[in-house]
PDB file of N, CA and C in Angstrom:
ATOM      1  N   MET K   1     -54.943  45.565 -66.089  1.00 64.00           N
ATOM      2  CA  MET K   1     -54.286  46.030 -64.892  1.00 64.00           C
ATOM      3  C   MET K   1     -54.174  47.548 -65.001  1.00 64.00           C
ATOM      4  N   GLY K   2     -54.541  48.240 -63.936  1.00 71.00           N
ATOM      5  CA  GLY K   2     -54.492  49.695 -63.938  1.00 71.00           C
ATOM      6  C   GLY K   2     -53.074  50.214 -63.767  1.00 71.00           C
ATOM      7  N   LYS K   3     -52.909  51.482 -64.056  1.00 76.00           N
ATOM      8  CA  LYS K   3     -51.595  52.139 -63.966  1.00 76.00           C
ATOM      9  C   LYS K   3     -51.045  52.059 -62.534  1.00 76.00           C
ATOM     10  N   ALA K   4     -51.891  52.282 -61.541  1.00 73.00           N
ATOM     11  CA  ALA K   4     -51.456  52.228 -60.143  1.00 73.00           C
ATOM     12  C   ALA K   4     -50.992  50.821 -59.769  1.00 73.00           C
ATOM     13  N   THR K   5     -51.678  49.814 -60.268  1.00 74.00           N
ATOM     14  CA  THR K   5     -51.297  48.428 -59.990  1.00 74.00           C
ATOM     15  C   THR K   5     -49.954  48.099 -60.624  1.00 74.00           C
ATOM     16  N   GLN K   6     -49.732  48.587 -61.842  1.00 76.00           N
ATOM     17  CA  GLN K   6     -48.448  48.363 -62.516  1.00 76.00           C
ATOM     18  C   GLN K   6     -47.309  49.027 -61.747  1.00 76.00           C
ATOM     19  N   ILE K   7     -47.530  50.251 -61.303  1.00 78.00           N
ATOM     20  CA  ILE K   7     -46.499  50.972 -60.539  1.00 78.00           C
ATOM     21  C   ILE K   7     -46.217  50.238 -59.233  1.00 78.00           C
ATOM     22  N   ALA K   8     -47.259  49.776 -58.556  1.00 70.00           N
ATOM     23  CA  ALA K   8     -47.080  49.043 -57.299  1.00 70.00           C
ATOM     24  C   ALA K   8     -46.314  47.745 -57.531  1.00 70.00           C
ATOM     25  N   ALA K   9     -46.609  47.050 -58.628  1.00 69.00           N
ATOM     26  CA  ALA K   9     -45.909  45.796 -58.933  1.00 69.00           C
ATOM     27  C   ALA K   9     -44.439  46.052 -59.225  1.00 69.00           C
ATOM     28  N   ILE K  10     -44.137  47.098 -59.983  1.00 80.00           N
ATOM     29  CA  ILE K  10     -42.740  47.441 -60.286  1.00 80.00           C
ATOM     30  C   ILE K  10     -42.010  47.834 -59.011  1.00 80.00           C
ATOM     31  N   PHE K  11     -42.657  48.610 -58.155  1.00 77.00           N
ATOM     32  CA  PHE K  11     -42.047  49.013 -56.891  1.00 77.00           C
ATOM     33  C   PHE K  11     -41.762  47.794 -56.013  1.00 77.00           C
ATOM     34  N   ALA K  12     -42.729  46.881 -55.911  1.00 73.00           N
ATOM     35  CA  ALA K  12     -42.549  45.670 -55.096  1.00 73.00           C
ATOM     36  C   ALA K  12     -41.400  44.823 -55.625  1.00 73.00           C
ATOM     37  N   PHE K  13     -41.304  44.680 -56.947  1.00 74.00           N
ATOM     38  CA  PHE K  13     -40.197  43.928 -57.541  1.00 74.00           C
ATOM     39  C   PHE K  13     -38.864  44.587 -57.201  1.00 74.00           C
ATOM     40  N   GLY K  14     -38.808  45.901 -57.265  1.00 71.00           N
ATOM     41  CA  GLY K  14     -37.575  46.630 -56.931  1.00 71.00           C
ATOM     42  C   GLY K  14     -37.164  46.425 -55.485  1.00 71.00           C
ATOM     43  N   VAL K  15     -38.135  46.442 -54.590  1.00 72.00           N
ATOM     44  CA  VAL K  15     -37.844  46.230 -53.170  1.00 72.00           C
ATOM     45  C   VAL K  15     -37.301  44.823 -52.942  1.00 72.00           C
ATOM     46  N   VAL K  16     -37.923  43.822 -53.543  1.00 68.00           N
ATOM     47  CA  VAL K  16     -37.468  42.434 -53.398  1.00 68.00           C
ATOM     48  C   VAL K  16     -36.059  42.276 -53.955  1.00 68.00           C
ATOM     49  N   ALA K  17     -35.780  42.859 -55.112  1.00 66.00           N
ATOM     50  CA  ALA K  17     -34.444  42.770 -55.714  1.00 66.00           C
ATOM     51  C   ALA K  17     -33.403  43.432 -54.824  1.00 66.00           C
ATOM     52  N   THR K  18     -33.741  44.566 -54.234  1.00 61.00           N
ATOM     53  CA  THR K  18     -32.810  45.265 -53.341  1.00 61.00           C
ATOM     54  C   THR K  18     -32.528  44.434 -52.097  1.00 61.00           C
ATOM     55  N   ILE K  19     -33.551  43.870 -51.508  1.00 69.00           N
ATOM     56  CA  ILE K  19     -33.374  43.042 -50.309  1.00 69.00           C
ATOM     57  C   ILE K  19     -32.515  41.827 -50.621  1.00 69.00           C
ATOM     58  N   ALA K  20     -32.733  41.189 -51.756  1.00 55.00           N
ATOM     59  CA  ALA K  20     -31.929  40.024 -52.143  1.00 55.00           C
ATOM     60  C   ALA K  20     -30.469  40.410 -52.326  1.00 55.00           C
ATOM     61  N   THR K  21     -30.212  41.557 -52.936  1.00 56.00           N
ATOM     62  CA  THR K  21     -28.835  42.024 -53.131  1.00 56.00           C
ATOM     63  C   THR K  21     -28.163  42.295 -51.795  1.00 56.00           C
ATOM     64  N   VAL K  22     -28.873  42.928 -50.877  1.00 51.00           N
ATOM     65  CA  VAL K  22     -28.319  43.218 -49.552  1.00 51.00           C
ATOM     66  C   VAL K  22     -28.023  41.919 -48.809  1.00 51.00           C
ATOM     67  N   ALA K  23     -28.905  40.930 -48.911  1.00 52.00           N
ATOM     68  CA  ALA K  23     -28.696  39.644 -48.232  1.00 52.00           C
ATOM     69  C   ALA K  23     -27.463  38.934 -48.771  1.00 52.00           C
ATOM     70  N   VAL K  24     -27.270  38.934 -50.086  1.00 55.00           N
ATOM     71  CA  VAL K  24     -26.087  38.300 -50.679  1.00 55.00           C
ATOM     72  C   VAL K  24     -24.832  39.037 -50.248  1.00 55.00           C
ATOM     73  N   GLN K  25     -24.868  40.365 -50.241  1.00 54.00           N
ATOM     74  CA  GLN K  25     -23.709  41.158 -49.824  1.00 54.00           C
ATOM     75  C   GLN K  25     -23.370  40.876 -48.365  1.00 54.00           C
ATOM     76  N   ALA K  26     -24.379  40.782 -47.508  1.00 53.00           N
ATOM     77  CA  ALA K  26     -24.141  40.485 -46.095  1.00 53.00           C
ATOM     78  C   ALA K  26     -23.504  39.117 -45.933  1.00 53.00           C
ATOM     79  N   ALA K  27     -23.944  38.133 -46.709  1.00 55.00           N
ATOM     80  CA  ALA K  27     -23.358  36.790 -46.637  1.00 55.00           C
ATOM     81  C   ALA K  27     -21.908  36.808 -47.084  1.00 55.00           C
ATOM     82  N   GLU K  28     -21.580  37.633 -48.069  1.00 68.00           N
ATOM     83  CA  GLU K  28     -20.200  37.700 -48.543  1.00 68.00           C
ATOM     84  C   GLU K  28     -19.307  38.452 -47.567  1.00 68.00           C
ATOM     85  N   ASP K  29     -19.859  39.396 -46.804  1.00 83.00           N
ATOM     86  CA  ASP K  29     -19.073  40.181 -45.860  1.00 83.00           C
ATOM     87  C   ASP K  29     -18.878  39.483 -44.516  1.00 83.00           C
ATOM     88  N   ALA K  30     -19.720  38.531 -44.188  1.00 96.00           N
ATOM     89  CA  ALA K  30     -19.632  37.838 -42.903  1.00 96.00           C
ATOM     90  C   ALA K  30     -18.384  36.962 -42.869  1.00 96.00           C
ATOM     91  N   PRO K  31     -17.748  36.839 -41.697  1.00 98.00           N
ATOM     92  CA  PRO K  31     -16.555  35.989 -41.600  1.00 98.00           C
ATOM     93  C   PRO K  31     -16.904  34.513 -41.774  1.00 98.00           C
ATOM     94  N   ALA K  32     -15.939  33.756 -42.240  1.00 98.00           N
ATOM     95  CA  ALA K  32     -16.141  32.320 -42.470  1.00 98.00           C
ATOM     96  C   ALA K  32     -16.593  31.611 -41.194  1.00 98.00           C
ATOM     97  N   SER K  33     -16.069  32.045 -40.056  1.00 97.00           N
ATOM     98  CA  SER K  33     -16.402  31.389 -38.784  1.00 97.00           C
ATOM     99  C   SER K  33     -17.884  31.495 -38.435  1.00 97.00           C
ATOM    100  N   SER K  34     -18.590  32.450 -39.026  1.00 98.00           N
ATOM    101  CA  SER K  34     -20.020  32.577 -38.726  1.00 98.00           C
ATOM    102  C   SER K  34     -20.864  31.523 -39.446  1.00 98.00           C
ATOM    103  N   PHE K  35     -20.257  30.774 -40.367  1.00 98.00           N
ATOM    104  CA  PHE K  35     -20.993  29.769 -41.134  1.00 98.00           C
ATOM    105  C   PHE K  35     -20.687  28.334 -40.716  1.00 98.00           C
ATOM    106  N   VAL K  36     -19.657  28.115 -39.902  1.00 99.00           N
ATOM    107  CA  VAL K  36     -19.324  26.751 -39.482  1.00 99.00           C
ATOM    108  C   VAL K  36     -19.598  26.580 -37.994  1.00 99.00           C
ATOM    109  N   THR K  37     -20.177  25.438 -37.663  1.00 98.00           N
ATOM    110  CA  THR K  37     -20.474  25.123 -36.272  1.00 98.00           C
ATOM    111  C   THR K  37     -20.186  23.649 -36.016  1.00 98.00           C
ATOM    112  N   LEU K  38     -20.002  23.339 -34.754  1.00 99.00           N
ATOM    113  CA  LEU K  38     -19.854  21.951 -34.321  1.00 99.00           C
ATOM    114  C   LEU K  38     -21.109  21.562 -33.564  1.00 99.00           C
ATOM    115  N   LYS K  39     -21.513  20.325 -33.716  1.00 98.00           N
ATOM    116  CA  LYS K  39     -22.616  19.838 -32.889  1.00 98.00           C
ATOM    117  C   LYS K  39     -22.267  18.450 -32.384  1.00 98.00           C
ATOM    118  N   LEU K  40     -22.609  18.210 -31.144  1.00 97.00           N
ATOM    119  CA  LEU K  40     -22.437  16.906 -30.516  1.00 97.00           C
ATOM    120  C   LEU K  40     -23.823  16.271 -30.467  1.00 97.00           C
ATOM    121  N   GLU K  41     -24.013  15.221 -31.263  1.00 97.00           N
ATOM    122  CA  GLU K  41     -25.337  14.612 -31.377  1.00 97.00           C
ATOM    123  C   GLU K  41     -25.207  13.119 -31.648  1.00 97.00           C
ATOM    124  N   GLY K  42     -25.831  12.330 -30.818  1.00 97.00           N
ATOM    125  CA  GLY K  42     -25.774  10.879 -30.975  1.00 97.00           C
ATOM    126  C   GLY K  42     -24.696  10.295 -30.081  1.00 97.00           C
ATOM    127  N   SER K  43     -25.007   9.243 -29.409  1.00 96.00           N
ATOM    128  CA  SER K  43     -24.091   8.649 -28.441  1.00 96.00           C
ATOM    129  C   SER K  43     -23.091   7.699 -29.095  1.00 96.00           C
ATOM    130  N   CYS K  44     -21.829   7.814 -28.670  1.00 96.00           N
ATOM    131  CA  CYS K  44     -20.799   6.839 -29.061  1.00 96.00           C
ATOM    132  C   CYS K  44     -20.648   5.797 -27.955  1.00 96.00           C
ATOM    133  N   ASP K  45     -20.593   6.294 -26.730  1.00 95.00           N
ATOM    134  CA  ASP K  45     -20.508   5.449 -25.545  1.00 95.00           C
ATOM    135  C   ASP K  45     -20.971   6.288 -24.358  1.00 95.00           C
ATOM    136  N   ALA K  46     -20.715   5.811 -23.148  1.00 95.00           N
ATOM    137  CA  ALA K  46     -21.207   6.507 -21.957  1.00 95.00           C
ATOM    138  C   ALA K  46     -20.589   7.889 -21.768  1.00 95.00           C
ATOM    139  N   GLN K  47     -19.389   8.123 -22.323  1.00 96.00           N
ATOM    140  CA  GLN K  47     -18.699   9.392 -22.083  1.00 96.00           C
ATOM    141  C   GLN K  47     -18.518  10.256 -23.328  1.00 96.00           C
ATOM    142  N   ASN K  48     -18.742   9.715 -24.502  1.00 98.00           N
ATOM    143  CA  ASN K  48     -18.479  10.451 -25.739  1.00 98.00           C
ATOM    144  C   ASN K  48     -19.722  10.530 -26.626  1.00 98.00           C
ATOM    145  N   THR K  49     -19.754  11.600 -27.400  1.00 98.00           N
ATOM    146  CA  THR K  49     -20.863  11.861 -28.311  1.00 98.00           C
ATOM    147  C   THR K  49     -20.311  12.024 -29.719  1.00 98.00           C
ATOM    148  N   ARG K  50     -21.120  11.714 -30.717  1.00 98.00           N
ATOM    149  CA  ARG K  50     -20.688  11.888 -32.112  1.00 98.00           C
ATOM    150  C   ARG K  50     -20.524  13.382 -32.406  1.00 98.00           C
ATOM    151  N   LEU K  51     -19.410  13.724 -33.044  1.00 98.00           N
ATOM    152  CA  LEU K  51     -19.076  15.115 -33.352  1.00 98.00           C
ATOM    153  C   LEU K  51     -19.305  15.384 -34.832  1.00 98.00           C
ATOM    154  N   TRP K  52     -20.033  16.456 -35.140  1.00 99.00           N
ATOM    155  CA  TRP K  52     -20.383  16.827 -36.507  1.00 99.00           C
ATOM    156  C   TRP K  52     -19.907  18.245 -36.800  1.00 99.00           C
ATOM    157  N   LEU K  53     -19.431  18.472 -38.022  1.00 99.00           N
ATOM    158  CA  LEU K  53     -19.044  19.800 -38.502  1.00 99.00           C
ATOM    159  C   LEU K  53     -20.078  20.238 -39.537  1.00 99.00           C
ATOM    160  N   VAL K  54     -20.659  21.413 -39.333  1.00 99.00           N
ATOM    161  CA  VAL K  54     -21.722  21.920 -40.199  1.00 99.00           C
ATOM    162  C   VAL K  54     -21.255  23.192 -40.899  1.00 99.00           C
ATOM    163  N   ASN K  55     -21.385  23.232 -42.230  1.00 99.00           N
ATOM    164  CA  ASN K  55     -21.133  24.444 -43.015  1.00 99.00           C
ATOM    165  C   ASN K  55     -22.479  24.904 -43.565  1.00 99.00           C
ATOM    166  N   SER K  56     -22.950  26.062 -43.107  1.00 98.00           N
ATOM    167  CA  SER K  56     -24.259  26.562 -43.537  1.00 98.00           C
ATOM    168  C   SER K  56     -24.170  27.562 -44.688  1.00 98.00           C
ATOM    169  N   HIS K  57     -22.957  27.832 -45.183  1.00 98.00           N
ATOM    170  CA  HIS K  57     -22.840  28.762 -46.314  1.00 98.00           C
ATOM    171  C   HIS K  57     -23.450  28.118 -47.556  1.00 98.00           C
ATOM    172  N   THR K  58     -24.118  28.914 -48.373  1.00 96.00           N
ATOM    173  CA  THR K  58     -24.852  28.360 -49.512  1.00 96.00           C
ATOM    174  C   THR K  58     -23.997  28.076 -50.736  1.00 96.00           C
ATOM    175  N   PHE K  59     -22.784  28.686 -50.832  1.00 96.00           N
ATOM    176  CA  PHE K  59     -21.997  28.435 -52.035  1.00 96.00           C
ATOM    177  C   PHE K  59     -20.489  28.428 -51.828  1.00 96.00           C
ATOM    178  N   LYS K  60     -20.006  28.449 -50.589  1.00 97.00           N
ATOM    179  CA  LYS K  60     -18.560  28.450 -50.362  1.00 97.00           C
ATOM    180  C   LYS K  60     -18.123  27.288 -49.475  1.00 97.00           C
ATOM    181  N   THR K  61     -16.957  26.726 -49.821  1.00 98.00           N
ATOM    182  CA  THR K  61     -16.289  25.734 -48.984  1.00 98.00           C
ATOM    183  C   THR K  61     -15.466  26.490 -47.955  1.00 98.00           C
ATOM    184  N   ILE K  62     -15.423  25.992 -46.726  1.00 98.00           N
ATOM    185  CA  ILE K  62     -14.704  26.676 -45.654  1.00 98.00           C
ATOM    186  C   ILE K  62     -13.658  25.738 -45.066  1.00 98.00           C
ATOM    187  N   ALA K  63     -12.381  26.154 -45.152  1.00 98.00           N
ATOM    188  CA  ALA K  63     -11.296  25.393 -44.527  1.00 98.00           C
ATOM    189  C   ALA K  63     -11.404  25.610 -43.017  1.00 98.00           C
ATOM    190  N   THR K  64     -11.658  24.528 -42.290  1.00 99.00           N
ATOM    191  CA  THR K  64     -11.950  24.626 -40.863  1.00 99.00           C
ATOM    192  C   THR K  64     -11.013  23.724 -40.070  1.00 99.00           C
ATOM    193  N   THR K  65     -10.299  24.314 -39.115  1.00 99.00           N
ATOM    194  CA  THR K  65      -9.425  23.543 -38.237  1.00 99.00           C
ATOM    195  C   THR K  65     -10.169  23.287 -36.932  1.00 99.00           C
ATOM    196  N   VAL K  66     -10.275  22.015 -36.573  1.00 99.00           N
ATOM    197  CA  VAL K  66     -11.033  21.602 -35.392  1.00 99.00           C
ATOM    198  C   VAL K  66     -10.111  20.852 -34.440  1.00 99.00           C
ATOM    199  N   ARG K  67     -10.271  21.128 -33.144  1.00 98.00           N
ATOM    200  CA  ARG K  67      -9.575  20.350 -32.109  1.00 98.00           C
ATOM    201  C   ARG K  67     -10.655  19.655 -31.281  1.00 98.00           C
ATOM    202  N   TRP K  68     -10.452  18.366 -31.043  1.00 98.00           N
ATOM    203  CA  TRP K  68     -11.407  17.609 -30.243  1.00 98.00           C
ATOM    204  C   TRP K  68     -10.666  16.576 -29.413  1.00 98.00           C
ATOM    205  N   ARG K  69     -11.354  16.086 -28.381  1.00 98.00           N
ATOM    206  CA  ARG K  69     -10.767  15.100 -27.483  1.00 98.00           C
ATOM    207  C   ARG K  69     -11.856  14.158 -27.011  1.00 98.00           C
ATOM    208  N   ALA K  70     -11.561  12.879 -27.100  1.00 96.00           N
ATOM    209  CA  ALA K  70     -12.454  11.872 -26.527  1.00 96.00           C
ATOM    210  C   ALA K  70     -12.147  11.764 -25.037  1.00 96.00           C
ATOM    211  N   ALA K  71     -13.113  11.342 -24.258  1.00 95.00           N
ATOM    212  CA  ALA K  71     -12.911  11.186 -22.816  1.00 95.00           C
ATOM    213  C   ALA K  71     -11.736  10.255 -22.563  1.00 95.00           C
ATOM    214  N   GLY K  72     -10.765  10.720 -21.806  1.00 91.00           N
ATOM    215  CA  GLY K  72      -9.589   9.924 -21.492  1.00 91.00           C
ATOM    216  C   GLY K  72      -8.581   9.838 -22.619  1.00 91.00           C
ATOM    217  N   GLY K  73      -8.816  10.517 -23.727  1.00 93.00           N
ATOM    218  CA  GLY K  73      -7.920  10.454 -24.887  1.00 93.00           C
ATOM    219  C   GLY K  73      -7.082  11.709 -25.028  1.00 93.00           C
ATOM    220  N   LYS K  74      -6.251  11.719 -26.056  1.00 95.00           N
ATOM    221  CA  LYS K  74      -5.401  12.881 -26.306  1.00 95.00           C
ATOM    222  C   LYS K  74      -6.121  13.868 -27.227  1.00 95.00           C
ATOM    223  N   ASP K  75      -5.638  15.106 -27.229  1.00 96.00           N
ATOM    224  CA  ASP K  75      -6.189  16.119 -28.125  1.00 96.00           C
ATOM    225  C   ASP K  75      -5.840  15.784 -29.564  1.00 96.00           C
ATOM    226  N   LEU K  76      -6.817  15.894 -30.442  1.00 97.00           N
ATOM    227  CA  LEU K  76      -6.609  15.702 -31.872  1.00 97.00           C
ATOM    228  C   LEU K  76      -6.950  17.008 -32.568  1.00 97.00           C
ATOM    229  N   SER K  77      -6.224  17.319 -33.636  1.00 98.00           N
ATOM    230  CA  SER K  77      -6.485  18.528 -34.401  1.00 98.00           C
ATOM    231  C   SER K  77      -6.339  18.201 -35.879  1.00 98.00           C
ATOM    232  N   GLU K  78      -7.300  18.668 -36.684  1.00 98.00           N
ATOM    233  CA  GLU K  78      -7.258  18.378 -38.114  1.00 98.00           C
ATOM    234  C   GLU K  78      -8.011  19.470 -38.873  1.00 98.00           C
ATOM    235  N   GLN K  79      -7.593  19.678 -40.123  1.00 98.00           N
ATOM    236  CA  GLN K  79      -8.287  20.634 -40.982  1.00 98.00           C
ATOM    237  C   GLN K  79      -9.254  19.884 -41.902  1.00 98.00           C
ATOM    238  N   PHE K  80     -10.474  20.397 -41.977  1.00 98.00           N
ATOM    239  CA  PHE K  80     -11.516  19.820 -42.824  1.00 98.00           C
ATOM    240  C   PHE K  80     -11.958  20.862 -43.843  1.00 98.00           C
ATOM    241  N   PHE K  81     -12.531  20.397 -44.945  1.00 98.00           N
ATOM    242  CA  PHE K  81     -13.007  21.275 -46.007  1.00 98.00           C
ATOM    243  C   PHE K  81     -14.473  20.967 -46.320  1.00 98.00           C
ATOM    244  N   PRO K  82     -15.381  21.322 -45.396  1.00 98.00           N
ATOM    245  CA  PRO K  82     -16.795  21.033 -45.649  1.00 98.00           C
ATOM    246  C   PRO K  82     -17.332  21.878 -46.801  1.00 98.00           C
ATOM    247  N   GLY K  83     -18.022  21.229 -47.715  1.00 97.00           N
ATOM    248  CA  GLY K  83     -18.622  21.925 -48.844  1.00 97.00           C
ATOM    249  C   GLY K  83     -19.820  22.750 -48.403  1.00 97.00           C
ATOM    250  N   PRO K  84     -20.362  23.536 -49.317  1.00 97.00           N
ATOM    251  CA  PRO K  84     -21.531  24.357 -48.993  1.00 97.00           C
ATOM    252  C   PRO K  84     -22.718  23.507 -48.535  1.00 97.00           C
ATOM    253  N   ASN K  85     -23.437  24.027 -47.556  1.00 98.00           N
ATOM    254  CA  ASN K  85     -24.635  23.351 -47.022  1.00 98.00           C
ATOM    255  C   ASN K  85     -24.380  21.886 -46.712  1.00 98.00           C
ATOM    256  N   SER K  86     -23.324  21.612 -45.958  1.00 98.00           N
ATOM    257  CA  SER K  86     -22.991  20.216 -45.677  1.00 98.00           C
ATOM    258  C   SER K  86     -22.867  19.956 -44.180  1.00 98.00           C
ATOM    259  N   VAL K  87     -23.017  18.690 -43.844  1.00 98.00           N
ATOM    260  CA  VAL K  87     -22.806  18.202 -42.483  1.00 98.00           C
ATOM    261  C   VAL K  87     -21.872  17.015 -42.606  1.00 98.00           C
ATOM    262  N   ARG K  88     -20.781  17.027 -41.819  1.00 97.00           N
ATOM    263  CA  ARG K  88     -19.769  15.970 -41.913  1.00 97.00           C
ATOM    264  C   ARG K  88     -19.473  15.443 -40.520  1.00 97.00           C
ATOM    265  N   GLU K  89     -19.505  14.126 -40.360  1.00 98.00           N
ATOM    266  CA  GLU K  89     -19.156  13.547 -39.068  1.00 98.00           C
ATOM    267  C   GLU K  89     -17.639  13.495 -38.934  1.00 98.00           C
ATOM    268  N   ILE K  90     -17.141  13.940 -37.776  1.00 97.00           N
ATOM    269  CA  ILE K  90     -15.701  13.921 -37.504  1.00 97.00           C
ATOM    270  C   ILE K  90     -15.326  12.675 -36.720  1.00 97.00           C
ATOM    271  N   GLY K  91     -16.106  12.336 -35.723  1.00 96.00           N
ATOM    272  CA  GLY K  91     -15.806  11.171 -34.897  1.00 96.00           C
ATOM    273  C   GLY K  91     -16.508  11.291 -33.559  1.00 96.00           C
ATOM    274  N   CYS K  92     -15.938  10.666 -32.536  1.00 97.00           N
ATOM    275  CA  CYS K  92     -16.505  10.702 -31.192  1.00 97.00           C
ATOM    276  C   CYS K  92     -15.677  11.628 -30.316  1.00 97.00           C
ATOM    277  N   ALA K  93     -16.350  12.410 -29.480  1.00 98.00           N
ATOM    278  CA  ALA K  93     -15.635  13.376 -28.655  1.00 98.00           C
ATOM    279  C   ALA K  93     -16.405  13.675 -27.379  1.00 98.00           C
ATOM    280  N   ALA K  94     -15.655  14.071 -26.364  1.00 97.00           N
ATOM    281  CA  ALA K  94     -16.247  14.573 -25.138  1.00 97.00           C
ATOM    282  C   ALA K  94     -16.319  16.096 -25.201  1.00 97.00           C
ATOM    283  N   GLU K  95     -15.388  16.695 -25.940  1.00 97.00           N
ATOM    284  CA  GLU K  95     -15.369  18.151 -26.114  1.00 97.00           C
ATOM    285  C   GLU K  95     -14.688  18.490 -27.434  1.00 97.00           C
ATOM    286  N   ALA K  96     -15.013  19.677 -27.969  1.00 98.00           N
ATOM    287  CA  ALA K  96     -14.445  20.079 -29.256  1.00 98.00           C
ATOM    288  C   ALA K  96     -14.555  21.587 -29.419  1.00 98.00           C
ATOM    289  N   GLU K  97     -13.694  22.134 -30.291  1.00 98.00           N
ATOM    290  CA  GLU K  97     -13.761  23.558 -30.598  1.00 98.00           C
ATOM    291  C   GLU K  97     -13.201  23.817 -31.993  1.00 98.00           C
ATOM    292  N   ILE K  98     -13.680  24.880 -32.615  1.00 98.00           N
ATOM    293  CA  ILE K  98     -13.152  25.321 -33.901  1.00 98.00           C
ATOM    294  C   ILE K  98     -12.001  26.275 -33.621  1.00 98.00           C
ATOM    295  N   LEU K  99     -10.826  25.950 -34.149  1.00 98.00           N
ATOM    296  CA  LEU K  99      -9.650  26.788 -33.946  1.00 98.00           C
ATOM    297  C   LEU K  99      -9.528  27.873 -35.008  1.00 98.00           C
ATOM    298  N   ASP K 100      -9.913  27.554 -36.251  1.00 98.00           N
ATOM    299  CA  ASP K 100      -9.753  28.500 -37.352  1.00 98.00           C
ATOM    300  C   ASP K 100     -10.743  28.160 -38.459  1.00 98.00           C
ATOM    301  N   ALA K 101     -11.210  29.179 -39.149  1.00 98.00           N
ATOM    302  CA  ALA K 101     -12.111  28.980 -40.294  1.00 98.00           C
ATOM    303  C   ALA K 101     -11.830  30.061 -41.325  1.00 98.00           C
ATOM    304  N   LYS K 102     -11.570  29.622 -42.563  1.00 98.00           N
ATOM    305  CA  LYS K 102     -11.289  30.550 -43.662  1.00 98.00           C
ATOM    306  C   LYS K 102     -11.982  30.045 -44.918  1.00 98.00           C
ATOM    307  N   PHE K 103     -12.437  30.981 -45.745  1.00 98.00           N
ATOM    308  CA  PHE K 103     -13.020  30.585 -47.023  1.00 98.00           C
ATOM    309  C   PHE K 103     -11.936  29.978 -47.891  1.00 98.00           C
ATOM    310  N   SER K 104     -12.240  28.866 -48.552  1.00 95.00           N
ATOM    311  CA  SER K 104     -11.286  28.220 -49.454  1.00 95.00           C
ATOM    312  C   SER K 104     -11.200  29.010 -50.747  1.00 95.00           C
ATOM    313  N   ASP K 105     -10.027  28.958 -51.382  1.00 86.00           N
ATOM    314  CA  ASP K 105      -9.798  29.711 -52.608  1.00 86.00           C
ATOM    315  C   ASP K 105     -10.180  28.937 -53.856  1.00 86.00           C
ATOM    316  N   PHE K 106     -10.696  27.734 -53.705  1.00 74.00           N
ATOM    317  CA  PHE K 106     -11.062  26.959 -54.894  1.00 74.00           C
ATOM    318  C   PHE K 106     -12.545  26.851 -55.040  1.00 74.00           C
TER     319      PHE K 106
END
């Protein structure tokens, strides 16, 4: 391998390492709410859909408070602790929203 090739390889490795560090820092600086989402997918009945809580963070658990309501039902609110890269079914709902999301301390 020539000297120029070695220098180019070292430079490329440095660039990749820098980009990886910036990506990890950005993930740590982003608010917890940017990693949790709700999705309504799959039918429960004619008026309600299955409600899922998704945590897309790669290494943190997020304490998430969710409010949801089934058609004709009362409002329900509960705190969940989805682990990293997880999808958790909450139940059946006509509508839902995330009220609060914070990184867990454990």
